[in-house]
Short mmCIF file of C-alpha atoms in Angstrom, two decimals:
data_model
loop_
_atom_site.label_atom_id
_atom_site.label_comp_id
_atom_site.label_asym_id
_atom_site.label_seq_id
_atom_site.Cartn_x
_atom_site.Cartn_y
_atom_site.Cartn_z
CA MET A 1 39.28 16.61 10.86
CA ALA A 2 36.67 15.38 13.44
CA ASP A 3 33.85 17.39 12.00
CA SER A 4 34.66 16.38 8.27
CA SER A 5 34.92 12.61 9.20
CA SER A 6 31.62 12.44 11.02
CA GLU A 7 29.92 14.32 8.01
CA GLU A 8 31.16 11.77 5.81
CA ILE A 9 29.70 9.04 7.86
CA ALA A 10 26.51 10.83 8.18
CA VAL A 11 25.70 10.56 4.38
CA ILE A 12 27.19 7.23 3.23
CA GLY A 13 23.56 5.96 3.30
CA ASN A 14 22.79 8.20 0.21
CA THR A 15 25.44 6.23 -1.90
CA ASP A 16 23.97 5.67 -5.45
CA LEU A 17 23.76 1.98 -6.69
CA THR A 18 24.88 1.38 -10.32
CA ALA A 19 22.75 -0.78 -12.36
CA ALA A 20 25.05 -3.87 -11.88
CA GLU A 21 24.96 -3.43 -8.17
CA LEU A 22 21.34 -3.19 -8.24
CA GLU A 23 20.84 -6.25 -10.35
CA ASN A 24 23.10 -8.16 -8.14
CA ASN A 25 21.04 -6.93 -5.08
CA ARG A 26 17.80 -8.09 -6.53
CA ASN A 27 19.31 -11.56 -7.39
CA ASN A 28 20.62 -11.81 -3.78
CA THR A 29 17.36 -10.92 -2.25
CA MET A 30 15.48 -13.30 -4.55
CA ALA A 31 17.81 -16.23 -3.71
CA GLU A 32 17.76 -15.54 -0.06
CA ALA A 33 13.88 -15.42 -0.09
CA GLY A 34 13.47 -18.77 -1.99
CA THR A 35 10.51 -19.58 -3.88
CA ALA A 36 7.48 -17.59 -3.24
CA LEU A 37 4.39 -19.22 -1.43
CA LEU A 38 2.05 -18.73 -4.26
CA LYS A 39 4.16 -21.31 -6.34
CA ARG A 40 3.51 -23.67 -3.54
CA MET A 41 0.08 -23.10 -2.29
CA GLU A 42 -3.00 -22.15 -3.89
CA ILE A 43 -4.87 -19.30 -2.01
CA SER A 44 -8.25 -17.70 -2.21
CA VAL A 45 -10.88 -15.78 -0.23
CA ALA A 46 -13.78 -17.85 -1.19
CA GLU A 47 -16.85 -16.06 0.28
CA ALA A 48 -17.95 -13.51 2.92
CA GLU A 49 -20.57 -13.98 5.76
CA LYS A 50 -22.22 -11.48 7.87
CA ARG A 51 -22.17 -12.23 11.62
CA THR A 52 -23.47 -10.89 14.99
CA GLY A 53 -21.74 -10.90 18.23
CA LYS A 54 -20.38 -8.88 21.17
CA ASN A 55 -17.37 -6.70 20.87
CA ALA A 56 -14.57 -5.92 23.43
CA VAL A 57 -16.86 -3.57 25.52
CA ASN A 58 -19.65 -6.14 25.56
CA MET A 59 -21.87 -4.53 22.97
CA GLN A 60 -23.74 -6.16 20.16
CA GLU A 61 -22.42 -5.57 16.71
CA THR A 62 -22.66 -6.73 13.08
CA TYR A 63 -19.50 -7.69 11.20
CA THR A 64 -18.40 -9.61 8.14
CA VAL A 65 -15.90 -12.35 8.17
CA TYR A 66 -14.13 -13.90 5.22
CA LEU A 67 -13.30 -17.59 4.35
CA ILE A 68 -9.88 -18.31 3.34
CA GLU A 69 -9.17 -21.49 1.51
CA THR A 70 -5.65 -22.81 0.90
CA ARG A 71 -4.59 -25.95 -0.93
CA ALA A 72 -1.07 -27.30 -1.66
CA VAL A 73 -0.15 -26.95 -5.34
CA ASP A 74 1.50 -30.46 -5.53
CA THR A 75 -1.79 -32.14 -4.95
CA ALA A 76 -3.60 -30.18 -7.76
CA THR A 77 -0.85 -31.11 -10.11
CA ASP A 78 -1.00 -34.63 -9.34
CA GLY A 79 -4.50 -34.85 -10.37
CA GLN A 80 -5.81 -34.78 -6.85
CA ASN A 81 -8.68 -32.47 -5.73
CA PRO A 82 -8.39 -32.67 -1.95
CA THR A 83 -10.70 -30.48 0.23
CA PRO A 84 -8.89 -27.40 0.86
CA ASP A 85 -8.13 -26.08 4.37
CA THR A 86 -10.28 -23.28 5.39
CA LEU A 87 -10.52 -20.62 8.21
CA TRP A 88 -12.62 -17.34 8.68
CA ARG A 89 -10.95 -13.94 9.33
CA ARG A 90 -12.28 -10.54 10.09
CA TYR A 91 -11.02 -7.21 8.19
CA SER A 92 -9.28 -6.17 11.50
CA GLU A 93 -7.14 -9.21 11.35
CA PHE A 94 -6.02 -8.45 7.91
CA GLU A 95 -5.40 -4.90 9.28
CA LEU A 96 -3.18 -6.64 11.88
CA LEU A 97 -1.27 -8.62 9.54
CA ARG A 98 -0.35 -5.75 7.15
CA ASN A 99 0.70 -3.43 10.42
CA TYR A 100 3.03 -6.43 11.50
CA LEU A 101 4.47 -6.57 7.87
CA LEU A 102 5.03 -2.72 7.64
CA VAL A 103 6.90 -2.64 10.75
CA THR A 104 9.10 -5.97 10.04
CA TYR A 105 9.87 -5.03 6.55
CA PRO A 106 10.08 -1.38 6.52
CA PHE A 107 12.22 -1.39 3.16
CA ILE A 108 9.27 -2.91 1.27
CA VAL A 109 6.30 -1.53 -0.62
CA VAL A 110 3.78 -3.71 1.38
CA PRO A 111 0.66 -4.27 -0.67
CA PRO A 112 -2.54 -2.13 0.61
CA LEU A 113 -5.78 -3.46 1.54
CA PRO A 114 -9.02 -2.67 0.05
CA GLU A 115 -10.92 0.23 1.43
CA LYS A 116 -12.80 -0.24 4.56
CA ARG A 117 -15.68 2.06 3.51
CA ALA A 118 -16.63 2.86 -0.09
CA GLU A 119 -15.02 5.83 -1.56
CA PHE A 120 -15.23 7.67 -4.98
CA VAL A 121 -18.90 5.97 -5.58
CA TRP A 122 -21.29 7.27 -8.09
CA HIS A 123 -24.78 8.32 -6.65
CA LYS A 124 -26.62 5.03 -7.46
CA LEU A 125 -23.93 2.91 -5.65
CA SER A 126 -24.44 2.37 -2.06
CA ALA A 127 -21.69 3.56 0.43
CA ASP A 128 -22.79 1.26 3.17
CA ASN A 129 -19.86 -1.22 4.22
CA MET A 130 -22.55 -4.00 4.87
CA ASP A 131 -23.88 -3.65 1.37
CA PRO A 132 -23.46 -7.10 -0.41
CA ASP A 133 -22.01 -5.63 -3.53
CA PHE A 134 -19.53 -3.55 -1.55
CA VAL A 135 -18.54 -6.63 0.50
CA GLU A 136 -18.13 -8.93 -2.46
CA ARG A 137 -15.66 -6.16 -3.97
CA ARG A 138 -13.95 -6.17 -0.68
CA ARG A 139 -13.65 -9.95 -0.64
CA ALA A 140 -12.05 -9.77 -4.04
CA GLY A 141 -9.53 -6.98 -2.87
CA LEU A 142 -8.63 -9.02 0.33
CA GLU A 143 -7.89 -12.11 -1.85
CA ASN A 144 -5.75 -9.81 -4.21
CA PHE A 145 -3.95 -8.61 -0.98
CA LEU A 146 -3.14 -12.16 -0.05
CA LEU A 147 -2.05 -13.05 -3.54
CA ARG A 148 0.27 -10.16 -3.61
CA VAL A 149 1.93 -10.85 -0.47
CA ALA A 150 2.19 -14.54 -1.29
CA SER A 151 3.85 -13.74 -4.67
CA HIS A 152 6.21 -11.36 -3.17
CA PRO A 153 9.82 -12.72 -2.88
CA VAL A 154 10.39 -11.67 0.87
CA LEU A 155 6.96 -11.33 2.33
CA SER A 156 5.75 -14.55 1.06
CA ASN A 157 8.12 -16.29 3.46
CA ASP A 158 7.23 -14.84 6.63
CA LYS A 159 6.06 -17.27 9.18
CA ILE A 160 3.47 -15.02 10.70
CA PHE A 161 1.85 -14.76 7.02
CA TYR A 162 1.83 -18.54 6.88
CA SER A 163 0.32 -18.87 10.34
CA PHE A 164 -2.20 -16.43 9.16
CA LEU A 165 -3.23 -18.54 6.32
CA THR A 166 -3.10 -21.92 8.27
CA GLU A 167 -3.93 -21.36 11.97
CA GLU A 168 -7.28 -20.11 12.81
CA ASN A 169 -6.82 -20.08 16.70
CA GLY A 170 -3.92 -18.53 18.51
CA TRP A 171 -2.82 -16.51 15.66
CA LYS A 172 -3.20 -12.94 17.33
CA GLU A 173 -1.30 -13.96 20.26
CA VAL A 174 1.66 -15.26 17.89
CA VAL A 175 1.75 -11.86 16.40
CA PHE A 176 1.69 -9.79 19.48
CA GLU A 177 4.38 -11.92 20.78
CA THR A 178 6.89 -10.62 18.16
CA GLY A 179 6.83 -7.33 19.86
CA PHE A 180 6.24 -5.56 16.46
CA GLN A 181 4.13 -2.75 18.13
CA ALA A 182 6.95 -1.61 20.33
CA LYS A 183 9.14 -1.32 17.19
CA ALA A 184 6.61 0.90 15.37
CA ASP A 185 7.65 4.51 14.80
CA SER A 186 5.40 7.04 16.25
CA ARG A 187 3.96 9.64 13.63
CA LEU A 188 5.27 12.57 15.75
CA LYS A 189 8.90 11.01 15.44
CA ALA A 190 8.48 10.48 11.72
CA LEU A 191 7.15 14.03 11.10
CA ASN A 192 10.08 15.34 13.35
CA ALA A 193 12.65 13.72 11.02
CA THR A 194 10.95 14.89 7.80
CA PHE A 195 11.48 18.45 8.83
CA ARG A 196 14.81 18.22 10.49
CA VAL A 197 16.99 15.88 8.19
CA LYS A 198 19.88 17.71 6.80
CA ASN A 199 20.91 15.35 4.13
CA PRO A 200 17.87 13.64 2.49
CA ASP A 201 18.44 11.10 -0.29
CA LYS A 202 17.40 12.64 -3.54
CA ARG A 203 15.94 9.53 -4.79
CA PHE A 204 13.65 9.11 -1.88
CA THR A 205 12.73 12.64 -2.00
CA GLU A 206 11.69 12.35 -5.78
CA LEU A 207 9.97 9.23 -4.75
CA LYS A 208 7.88 11.01 -2.11
CA LEU A 209 7.10 13.65 -4.74
CA TYR A 210 5.90 11.00 -7.31
CA SER A 211 3.85 9.03 -4.61
CA ASP A 212 1.88 12.51 -4.17
CA GLU A 213 1.40 12.90 -7.80
CA LEU A 214 0.29 9.27 -8.27
CA GLN A 215 -2.21 9.75 -5.41
CA SER A 216 -3.47 12.96 -7.13
CA VAL A 217 -3.70 11.72 -10.54
CA THR A 218 -5.49 8.53 -9.52
CA SER A 219 -8.08 10.31 -7.22
CA GLN A 220 -8.84 12.55 -10.24
CA LEU A 221 -9.31 9.71 -12.37
CA LEU A 222 -11.56 7.95 -9.99
CA ARG A 223 -13.69 11.00 -9.70
CA VAL A 224 -14.08 11.42 -13.50
CA ARG A 225 -14.81 7.78 -13.79
CA ALA A 226 -17.67 8.19 -11.08
CA ARG A 227 -19.23 10.97 -13.14
CA VAL A 228 -18.93 8.89 -16.45
CA ALA A 229 -20.75 5.76 -14.56
CA ASP A 230 -23.47 8.34 -13.46
CA ARG A 231 -23.97 9.49 -17.26
CA LEU A 232 -23.57 5.92 -18.60
CA TYR A 233 -26.46 4.93 -16.07
CA GLY A 234 -28.63 7.74 -17.25
CA VAL A 235 -27.94 6.83 -20.81
CA TYR A 236 -29.21 3.20 -20.30
CA LYS A 237 -32.29 4.29 -18.28
CA VAL A 238 -33.03 6.81 -21.22
CA HIS A 239 -33.09 3.79 -23.44
CA GLY A 240 -35.27 1.91 -21.02
CA ASN A 241 -37.84 4.81 -21.24
CA TYR A 242 -37.43 4.58 -25.14
CA GLY A 243 -38.47 0.88 -24.83
CA ARG A 244 -41.66 1.67 -22.64
CA VAL A 245 -42.52 4.53 -25.08
CA PHE A 246 -42.30 2.34 -28.31
CA SER A 247 -44.01 -0.72 -26.66
CA GLU A 248 -47.10 1.54 -25.55
CA TRP A 249 -47.07 3.23 -28.94
CA SER A 250 -47.10 -0.06 -30.66
CA ALA A 251 -50.55 -0.88 -29.02
CA ILE A 252 -52.25 1.86 -30.74
CA GLU A 253 -50.71 1.46 -34.16
CA ARG A 254 -52.06 -1.12 -36.44
CA ASP A 255 -49.44 -1.00 -39.42
CA MET A 256 -46.38 0.26 -37.35
CA GLY A 257 -47.04 -1.75 -34.30
CA ASP A 258 -44.71 -4.75 -34.97
CA GLY A 259 -41.76 -2.37 -35.98
CA LEU A 260 -42.38 -0.29 -32.68
CA GLN A 261 -42.67 -3.33 -30.57
CA SER A 262 -39.55 -4.92 -31.95
CA ALA A 263 -37.43 -1.42 -31.59
CA GLY A 264 -38.77 -1.28 -27.87
CA HIS A 265 -37.57 -4.92 -27.23
CA HIS A 266 -34.13 -3.73 -28.48
CA MET A 267 -34.23 -0.75 -26.17
CA ASP A 268 -35.13 -2.72 -23.30
CA ALA A 269 -32.59 -5.36 -23.79
CA TYR A 270 -30.00 -2.69 -23.92
CA ALA A 271 -31.15 -0.87 -20.68
CA ALA A 272 -31.22 -4.19 -18.89
CA SER A 273 -27.51 -4.83 -19.54
CA VAL A 274 -26.38 -1.81 -17.56
CA ASP A 275 -25.94 -3.77 -14.22
CA ASP A 276 -23.23 -5.82 -16.03
CA ILE A 277 -21.50 -3.03 -17.33
CA LEU A 278 -21.38 -0.94 -14.16
CA GLU A 279 -20.29 -4.20 -12.36
CA GLU A 280 -17.42 -4.16 -14.66
CA GLU A 281 -16.84 -0.43 -14.28
CA GLU A 282 -16.35 -0.97 -10.53
CA HIS A 283 -13.96 -3.70 -11.23
CA TYR A 284 -11.63 -1.39 -13.02
CA ALA A 285 -12.19 1.33 -10.29
CA ASP A 286 -11.05 -1.04 -7.64
CA GLN A 287 -7.75 -1.69 -9.71
CA LEU A 288 -7.10 2.15 -9.66
CA LYS A 289 -7.95 2.40 -6.01
CA GLU A 290 -5.31 -0.20 -5.17
CA TYR A 291 -2.65 2.08 -6.66
CA LEU A 292 -4.17 5.07 -4.95
CA TYR A 293 -3.58 3.34 -1.68
CA TYR A 294 0.07 2.13 -2.98
CA ALA A 295 0.94 5.78 -3.00
CA GLU A 296 0.71 5.82 0.84
CA ALA A 297 2.71 2.51 1.01
CA LEU A 298 5.64 4.40 -1.10
CA ARG A 299 5.52 7.25 1.58
CA THR A 300 5.75 4.93 4.36
CA VAL A 301 9.04 3.54 2.82
CA CYS A 302 10.27 7.09 2.24
CA LYS A 303 9.51 8.19 5.87
CA LYS A 304 11.28 5.29 7.39
CA HIS A 305 14.48 6.15 5.30
CA GLU A 306 14.15 9.76 6.48
CA LEU A 307 13.89 8.61 10.27
CA LEU A 308 17.05 6.44 9.74
CA GLN A 309 18.79 9.18 8.16
CA TYR A 310 17.80 11.79 10.81
CA GLU A 311 19.14 9.23 13.64
CA LEU A 312 22.23 8.79 11.82
CA GLU A 313 22.86 12.49 11.56
CA VAL A 314 21.78 13.02 15.34
CA ASP A 315 24.48 10.32 16.25
CA ALA A 316 26.99 11.84 14.12
CA GLN A 317 26.57 15.25 15.35
CA ASP A 318 26.97 13.66 19.04
CA LEU A 319 30.09 12.12 17.97
CA THR A 320 31.34 15.43 16.62
CA SER A 321 30.56 17.22 19.85
CA LYS A 322 32.43 14.63 21.87
CA LYS A 323 35.46 15.01 19.95
CA GLN A 324 35.40 18.79 20.45
CA GLN A 325 35.10 18.31 24.15
CA ARG A 326 38.18 16.09 23.92
CA GLU A 327 40.09 18.44 22.01
CA GLU A 328 39.17 21.43 24.35
CA LEU A 329 40.28 19.34 27.39
CA ALA A 330 43.43 18.21 25.76
CA THR A 331 44.36 21.75 24.73
CA GLY A 332 42.69 23.59 27.54
CA THR A 333 41.03 25.98 25.22
CA VAL A 334 37.32 26.47 24.74
CA ARG A 335 36.35 26.99 21.22
CA THR A 336 32.77 27.71 21.77
CA PHE A 337 30.66 29.56 24.54
CA SER A 338 29.65 27.24 27.14
CA LEU A 339 28.64 27.40 30.95
CA LYS A 340 31.38 24.94 31.44
CA GLY A 341 33.83 27.58 30.03
CA MET A 342 32.35 30.38 32.26
CA THR A 343 32.68 28.15 35.22
CA SER A 344 36.47 27.37 34.57
CA LYS A 345 37.22 31.17 34.39
CA LEU A 346 35.43 32.08 37.58
CA PHE A 347 36.60 29.12 39.61
CA GLY A 348 39.84 28.27 37.85
CA GLN A 349 41.14 25.40 35.81
CA GLU A 350 40.61 21.67 36.78
CA THR A 351 43.34 19.71 38.07
CA PRO A 352 45.42 17.46 35.71
CA GLU A 353 44.07 14.37 37.51
CA GLN A 354 40.49 15.51 37.10
CA ARG A 355 41.34 16.19 33.36
CA GLU A 356 42.74 12.83 32.87
CA ALA A 357 39.89 11.11 34.46
CA LYS A 358 37.54 13.23 32.13
CA LEU A 359 39.48 12.52 29.19
CA LYS A 360 39.23 8.71 29.85
CA VAL A 361 35.55 8.93 30.18
CA LEU A 362 35.21 10.94 27.05
CA GLU A 363 37.49 8.27 25.05
CA GLU A 364 35.15 5.57 26.11
CA GLN A 365 32.02 7.64 25.06
CA ILE A 366 33.68 8.56 21.57
CA THR A 367 34.44 5.08 20.96
CA GLU A 368 30.93 3.91 21.75
CA ALA A 369 29.51 6.85 19.56
CA GLU A 370 31.92 5.83 16.67
CA ASN A 371 30.63 2.35 16.92
CA LEU A 372 26.96 3.64 16.92
CA VAL A 373 27.52 5.77 13.88
CA ILE A 374 29.06 3.04 12.00
CA GLN A 375 26.15 0.51 13.07
CA LYS A 376 23.46 3.20 12.04
CA ASN A 377 25.30 3.94 8.84
CA ALA A 378 25.30 0.34 7.92
CA GLU A 379 21.61 0.08 8.68
CA CYS A 380 21.09 3.01 6.36
CA GLU A 381 22.91 1.67 3.66
CA GLU A 382 21.44 -1.75 3.86
CA PHE A 383 18.09 -0.04 3.95
CA VAL A 384 18.63 1.79 0.94
CA GLN A 385 19.95 -1.10 -1.10
CA LYS A 386 17.06 -3.31 0.01
CA ALA A 387 14.39 -0.56 -0.58
CA TRP A 388 15.57 0.14 -4.03
CA VAL A 389 15.40 -3.50 -5.09
CA ASP A 390 12.01 -3.62 -4.05
CA MET A 391 11.05 -0.32 -5.65
CA GLU A 392 12.28 -1.65 -8.92
CA ARG A 393 10.02 -4.59 -8.46
CA PHE A 394 7.12 -2.43 -7.60
CA LYS A 395 7.64 -0.15 -10.58
CA GLU A 396 7.74 -3.26 -13.03
CA GLN A 397 4.32 -4.44 -11.31
CA LYS A 398 2.81 -1.03 -11.43
CA ASP A 399 3.40 -0.32 -15.13
CA ARG A 400 2.35 -3.88 -16.12
CA ASP A 401 -1.01 -3.62 -14.03
CA LEU A 402 -2.04 -0.07 -14.86
CA LYS A 403 -1.29 -0.56 -18.69
CA GLU A 404 -3.54 -3.81 -18.68
CA ALA A 405 -6.15 -2.19 -16.60
CA LEU A 406 -6.44 1.15 -18.80
CA ILE A 407 -6.19 -0.85 -22.06
CA SER A 408 -9.15 -3.12 -20.64
CA TYR A 409 -11.16 -0.13 -19.61
CA ALA A 410 -10.80 1.33 -23.04
CA VAL A 411 -11.67 -2.08 -24.77
CA MET A 412 -14.97 -1.91 -22.44
CA GLN A 413 -15.76 1.65 -23.42
CA ILE A 414 -15.37 0.88 -26.99
CA SER A 415 -17.60 -2.28 -26.54
CA VAL A 416 -20.33 -0.19 -24.74
CA CYS A 417 -20.35 2.40 -27.70
CA LYS A 418 -20.46 -0.49 -30.17
CA LYS A 419 -23.38 -1.88 -28.35
CA GLY A 420 -25.12 1.48 -28.47
CA ILE A 421 -24.56 1.64 -32.28
CA GLN A 422 -25.78 -1.79 -32.62
CA VAL A 423 -29.10 -1.06 -30.92
CA TRP A 424 -29.79 1.91 -32.92
CA THR A 425 -29.01 0.04 -36.25
CA ASN A 426 -31.45 -2.64 -35.18
CA ALA A 427 -33.98 0.07 -34.34
CA LYS A 428 -33.48 1.64 -37.67
CA GLU A 429 -34.10 -1.65 -39.54
CA CYS A 430 -37.31 -2.24 -37.50
CA PHE A 431 -38.45 1.37 -38.36
CA SER A 432 -37.49 0.62 -42.10
CA LYS A 433 -39.90 -2.50 -42.16
CA MET A 434 -42.90 -0.40 -41.05
#
């Protein structure tokens, strides 16, 4: 009986939620969180600035800071346009904020930061993290991160996040005072839980596999897009060559000169538009990269659940062991081989008083272990409920965002093809008038 009861406790965290329970949990979470910060405050990362200074080891370094602007929504709706509150933040401070959110809200899919160094770039694009174009895209990504957090029903109401937006000095000290670093799970501990947990929740296992697949397909898509961008750049440059050749040719042709020159102008204009097209390409690539990094955020939630489940199983196993010891003491029989059993056979049984004292200690330990298992089981169950509410929110967001991004990307490609057709249609008319 002792074994079966503890096993039941150890898997309660895997209880499935009905649709009605899930909806009720979502409503409760939203109600507890209150109104998202984004509905009360306008937030933007207005600009980036390169600075030079000394780092922690007194070495000269060049880094980038980002200007955060905030303004209360009430003032904007009243027709006023006051000067926004501003402060500067480094990328490392955004990283600190996100690490704090990951530890404090382990059941939430915390929005990812934009890449620190350029990845999946086509060969004409600079991979330098100080390149102005890359810094601008990272500025937009950091703004998107803040807007994601500010619109989240739970994260947006965090006091540390609010102070990140409003208090330039002393913010780091406030973060470290929370002691979040001590609560962070070590990678080795999480890896150990992954391989040793006996009763993994099938939903989180499937979610972990999905995150791997999401990362795989988005990375493949980004590589294909980079190759497409390379070819697109080549096509536009070829048209630039057409323009140069037609213009040079027009100089030696008296009758055909005007037609050739007009065709050359159309080719030059088409070639010159490549920068705007490729800038739009990078915008869609950044949208895909966000979900590439979201895949890791999903895995982080799954790993935290595995760790909680593993700790619950260890405590349940410890409880089972203590109950077995109590039974052996009470009956005087040893069910399994142990050093203690061998000692009893060699040196004789314990006196009734000794046995009674040990039973009393064991009873206290069992009570403590039962309370610990109940506590861990409640934590695991609460984690599952909260995590699954946020998973549903994330899925809705993901489906909406990726659908919009892919449709917009398809529209852009259609527009590019139409421009190419129009250029050659115009060139045909120029040739027809020669």
